[in-house]
mmCIF file of C-alpha atoms in Angstrom:
data_model
loop_
_atom_site.group_PDB
_atom_site.id
_atom_site.type_symbol
_atom_site.label_atom_id
_atom_site.label_comp_id
_atom_site.label_asym_id
_atom_site.label_seq_id
_atom_site.Cartn_x
_atom_site.Cartn_y
_atom_site.Cartn_z
ATOM 1 C CA MET P 1 0.000 0.000 0.000
ATOM 2 C CA ARG P 2 1.334 3.443 -0.949
ATOM 3 C CA ASP P 3 1.981 6.084 1.743
ATOM 4 C CA ARG P 4 -0.202 9.129 0.917
ATOM 5 C CA ARG P 5 1.177 11.487 3.563
ATOM 6 C CA PRO P 6 3.029 14.557 2.270
ATOM 7 C CA ALA P 7 6.804 14.512 2.487
ATOM 8 C CA THR P 8 8.266 15.764 5.768
ATOM 9 C CA GLY P 9 9.844 18.804 4.064
ATOM 10 C CA LEU P 10 6.521 19.801 2.514
ATOM 11 C CA ARG P 11 4.703 19.605 5.862
ATOM 12 C CA TRP P 12 7.422 21.664 7.538
ATOM 13 C CA THR P 13 7.368 24.310 4.779
ATOM 14 C CA THR P 14 3.587 24.536 4.902
ATOM 15 C CA GLY P 15 3.672 24.890 8.680
ATOM 16 C CA VAL P 16 6.236 27.686 8.515
ATOM 17 C CA LEU P 17 4.230 29.551 5.874
ATOM 18 C CA VAL P 18 1.039 29.289 7.919
ATOM 19 C CA CYS P 19 2.829 30.591 11.020
ATOM 20 C CA MET P 20 4.274 33.510 9.049
ATOM 21 C CA LEU P 21 0.867 34.459 7.685
ATOM 22 C CA VAL P 22 -0.750 34.340 11.094
ATOM 23 C CA ALA P 23 2.092 36.260 12.720
ATOM 24 C CA SER P 24 2.049 38.997 10.088
ATOM 25 C CA GLY P 25 -1.664 39.601 10.398
ATOM 26 C CA ASP P 26 -2.504 38.469 6.894
ATOM 27 C CA VAL P 27 -5.445 36.519 8.241
ATOM 28 C CA VAL P 28 -7.553 39.600 7.470
ATOM 29 C CA ALA P 29 -8.431 37.896 4.195
ATOM 30 C CA GLN P 30 -10.780 35.670 6.189
ATOM 31 C CA ALA P 31 -12.851 38.637 7.356
ATOM 32 C CA PRO P 32 -16.360 38.879 5.922
ATOM 33 C CA LYS P 33 -16.960 41.279 3.039
ATOM 34 C CA GLY P 34 -17.477 44.839 4.159
ATOM 35 C CA ALA P 35 -15.655 44.271 7.452
ATOM 36 C CA ALA P 36 -13.039 46.829 8.332
ATOM 37 C CA LYS P 37 -9.456 45.713 7.869
ATOM 38 C CA ARG P 38 -7.240 45.720 10.906
ATOM 39 C CA PRO P 39 -4.737 48.549 10.831
ATOM 40 C CA ALA P 40 -1.122 47.453 10.671
ATOM 41 C CA THR P 41 0.564 47.564 14.020
ATOM 42 C CA THR P 42 3.216 50.218 14.078
ATOM 43 C CA PRO P 43 5.978 50.766 16.564
ATOM 44 C CA VAL P 44 5.898 53.881 18.692
ATOM 45 C CA ALA P 45 9.066 55.939 18.739
ATOM 46 C CA PRO P 46 10.435 56.944 22.115
ATOM 47 C CA LYS P 47 9.413 60.453 23.147
ATOM 48 C CA VAL P 48 11.863 63.308 22.716
ATOM 49 C CA SER P 49 11.654 66.733 24.295
ATOM 50 C CA ALA P 50 11.234 69.987 22.372
ATOM 51 C CA SER P 51 14.562 71.210 23.746
ATOM 52 C CA ALA P 52 16.313 68.112 22.395
ATOM 53 C CA LEU P 53 14.777 68.701 18.959
ATOM 54 C CA LYS P 54 15.962 72.314 19.102
ATOM 55 C CA ALA P 55 19.486 71.199 19.998
ATOM 56 C CA ASN P 56 19.461 68.788 17.043
ATOM 57 C CA ALA P 57 18.899 71.717 14.645
ATOM 58 C CA ASN P 58 22.674 72.303 14.575
ATOM 59 C CA LEU P 59 23.457 68.778 13.379
ATOM 60 C CA ALA P 60 24.158 67.845 9.757
ATOM 61 C CA SER P 61 20.993 66.980 7.837
ATOM 62 C CA THR P 62 20.329 63.564 6.361
ATOM 63 C CA LEU P 63 19.313 65.486 3.228
ATOM 64 C CA THR P 64 23.021 65.997 2.521
ATOM 65 C CA GLY P 65 23.439 62.350 1.491
ATOM 66 C CA VAL P 66 24.585 60.123 4.362
ATOM 67 C CA TYR P 67 24.253 56.684 2.745
ATOM 68 C CA THR P 68 25.138 55.074 -0.597
ATOM 69 C CA GLU P 69 22.899 53.545 -3.240
ATOM 70 C CA GLU P 70 24.708 50.233 -2.760
ATOM 71 C CA GLN P 71 23.985 50.299 0.978
ATOM 72 C CA ALA P 72 20.309 51.079 0.324
ATOM 73 C CA GLY P 73 20.204 48.103 -2.074
ATOM 74 C CA ARG P 74 21.511 45.784 0.632
ATOM 75 C CA GLY P 75 19.010 47.323 3.040
ATOM 76 C CA ARG P 76 16.161 46.678 0.596
ATOM 77 C CA ASN P 77 17.097 43.020 0.346
ATOM 78 C CA PHE P 78 17.291 42.671 4.121
ATOM 79 C CA TYR P 79 14.002 44.561 4.600
ATOM 80 C CA LEU P 80 12.190 42.344 2.098
ATOM 81 C CA GLY P 81 13.537 39.222 3.755
ATOM 82 C CA MET P 82 13.252 40.133 7.422
ATOM 83 C CA CYS P 83 11.014 43.168 7.976
ATOM 84 C CA LYS P 84 8.263 43.244 5.360
ATOM 85 C CA SER P 85 6.284 40.406 6.915
ATOM 86 C CA CYS P 86 5.462 42.729 9.844
ATOM 87 C CA HIS P 87 6.083 46.233 8.460
ATOM 88 C CA ALA P 88 4.597 47.715 5.313
ATOM 89 C CA PRO P 89 6.809 50.329 3.609
ATOM 90 C CA GLU P 90 4.018 52.887 4.147
ATOM 91 C CA SER P 91 4.626 52.740 7.900
ATOM 92 C CA HIS P 92 8.168 54.005 7.314
ATOM 93 C CA THR P 93 7.611 56.723 4.738
ATOM 94 C CA GLY P 94 6.021 60.108 4.227
ATOM 95 C CA PRO P 95 4.014 61.745 7.009
ATOM 96 C CA THR P 96 4.229 58.673 9.242
ATOM 97 C CA PHE P 97 8.028 58.620 9.112
ATOM 98 C CA ALA P 98 8.164 62.407 9.582
ATOM 99 C CA LYS P 99 5.860 62.274 12.613
ATOM 100 C CA TRP P 100 8.126 59.824 14.425
ATOM 101 C CA TRP P 101 11.603 60.793 13.310
ATOM 102 C CA LYS P 102 11.789 64.310 11.824
ATOM 103 C CA GLY P 103 14.295 66.425 13.741
ATOM 104 C CA ARG P 104 15.657 63.528 15.761
ATOM 105 C CA LYS P 105 19.193 62.192 15.677
ATOM 106 C CA LEU P 106 19.864 59.392 13.243
ATOM 107 C CA SER P 107 21.376 57.539 16.195
ATOM 108 C CA ASP P 108 17.906 57.484 17.827
ATOM 109 C CA LEU P 109 16.545 55.488 14.896
ATOM 110 C CA PHE P 110 19.544 53.157 14.969
ATOM 111 C CA THR P 111 19.154 52.573 18.717
ATOM 112 C CA TYR P 112 15.425 51.991 18.400
ATOM 113 C CA ILE P 113 15.847 49.380 15.671
ATOM 114 C CA SER P 114 18.778 47.707 17.419
ATOM 115 C CA THR P 115 16.961 47.349 20.733
ATOM 116 C CA GLN P 116 13.338 46.815 19.648
ATOM 117 C CA MET P 117 13.516 44.798 16.425
ATOM 118 C CA PRO P 118 12.622 42.232 15.382
ATOM 119 C CA LYS P 119 9.579 41.970 17.601
ATOM 120 C CA ASN P 120 10.063 38.230 18.084
ATOM 121 C CA ASP P 121 13.768 38.570 19.041
ATOM 122 C CA PRO P 122 14.600 42.192 19.988
ATOM 123 C CA GLY P 123 18.252 43.135 19.890
ATOM 124 C CA SER P 124 19.307 40.262 17.650
ATOM 125 C CA LEU P 125 20.000 42.202 14.448
ATOM 126 C CA ASP P 126 23.540 42.742 13.208
ATOM 127 C CA PRO P 127 24.545 46.431 13.357
ATOM 128 C CA ALA P 128 25.630 46.412 9.687
ATOM 129 C CA ASP P 129 22.180 45.118 8.670
ATOM 130 C CA ILE P 130 20.531 47.859 10.731
ATOM 131 C CA ALA P 131 22.596 50.551 8.993
ATOM 132 C CA ASP P 132 21.687 49.038 5.609
ATOM 133 C CA VAL P 133 17.968 49.027 6.456
ATOM 134 C CA MET P 134 18.212 52.631 7.626
ATOM 135 C CA ALA P 135 19.774 53.548 4.273
ATOM 136 C CA TYR P 136 16.845 51.858 2.532
ATOM 137 C CA LEU P 137 14.355 53.753 4.720
ATOM 138 C CA MET P 138 16.023 57.025 3.770
ATOM 139 C CA LYS P 139 15.855 56.077 0.110
ATOM 140 C CA LEU P 140 12.135 55.277 0.519
ATOM 141 C CA ASN P 141 11.748 58.793 1.920
ATOM 142 C CA ALA P 142 13.421 60.357 -1.156
ATOM 143 C CA GLU P 143 16.514 61.397 0.776
ATOM 144 C CA PRO P 144 19.541 61.699 -1.504
ATOM 145 C CA ALA P 145 22.347 59.166 -1.520
ATOM 146 C CA GLY P 146 25.900 60.291 -0.914
ATOM 147 C CA LYS P 147 29.370 58.849 -1.311
ATOM 148 C CA ASP P 148 29.811 57.417 2.195
ATOM 149 C CA GLU P 149 27.921 54.589 3.885
ATOM 150 C CA LEU P 150 26.242 54.920 7.250
ATOM 151 C CA TYR P 151 28.438 53.512 9.975
ATOM 152 C CA PRO P 152 26.847 50.662 11.907
ATOM 153 C CA ASP P 153 27.040 52.189 15.374
ATOM 154 C CA ALA P 154 24.954 54.737 17.247
ATOM 155 C CA ASP P 155 27.851 56.989 18.276
ATOM 156 C CA SER P 156 28.880 57.758 14.695
ATOM 157 C CA LEU P 157 25.257 58.578 13.782
ATOM 158 C CA LYS P 158 24.776 61.181 16.535
ATOM 159 C CA LYS P 159 26.081 63.922 14.232
ATOM 160 C CA PHE P 160 23.142 63.615 11.812
ATOM 161 C CA ARG P 161 19.612 65.014 12.152
ATOM 162 C CA ILE P 162 16.771 63.254 10.348
ATOM 163 C CA ASP P 163 15.100 65.623 7.936
ATOM 164 C CA VAL P 164 12.391 64.770 5.472
ATOM 165 C CA LYS P 165 11.999 66.077 1.975
ATOM 166 C CA GLN P 166 8.863 68.162 1.568
ATOM 167 C CA ALA P 167 6.958 68.137 -1.712
ATOM 168 C CA GLY P 168 8.228 70.865 -4.025
ATOM 169 C CA THR P 169 11.492 71.493 -2.151
ATOM 170 C CA SER P 170 15.033 70.688 -3.053
ATOM 171 C CA THR P 171 17.216 71.940 -0.234
ATOM 172 C CA ALA P 172 17.895 70.749 3.287
ATOM 173 C CA LYS P 173 16.285 73.836 4.785
ATOM 174 C CA GLY P 174 13.041 73.219 2.886
ATOM 175 C CA LYS P 175 13.204 76.386 0.784
ATOM 176 C CA LYS P 176 12.512 76.445 -2.908
ATOM 177 C CA PRO P 177 15.593 77.275 -5.019
#
């Protein structure tokens, strides 16, 4: 008599895929028609005081090009493989990104990612991968690339302030040319 059970590898792969779908919240597809979709869960950035934001105004802007295209490419690959299952790009771009990170030190973003991500194993990411993902996030936010890569440590990133490009502007200060 022939064994009709699926191969062990197929069962394992199917189990992993099901767990990933459940963990990423993609079970919304089972909701009845017309039901509201669950909003994606988004991390909350640590609070920063107004005086700290004011002090950061003297730092170099990320709009001066603080990462390379190559680094952003590596970051994209890492993001697609490790982050996208929980985080949609929309949660890291535009007004959402600006609300959380505009005016803050780039080291704050690095520290947040390095201590809070991934959600299932916080603090386990390699610093070089974090810097690459940050480069990709800046590229997603239309920040220009430069000739030097981001260094993978918080201390070296303290000299940069996160700025966001506003529609219709082309300079770091947000003024039209």
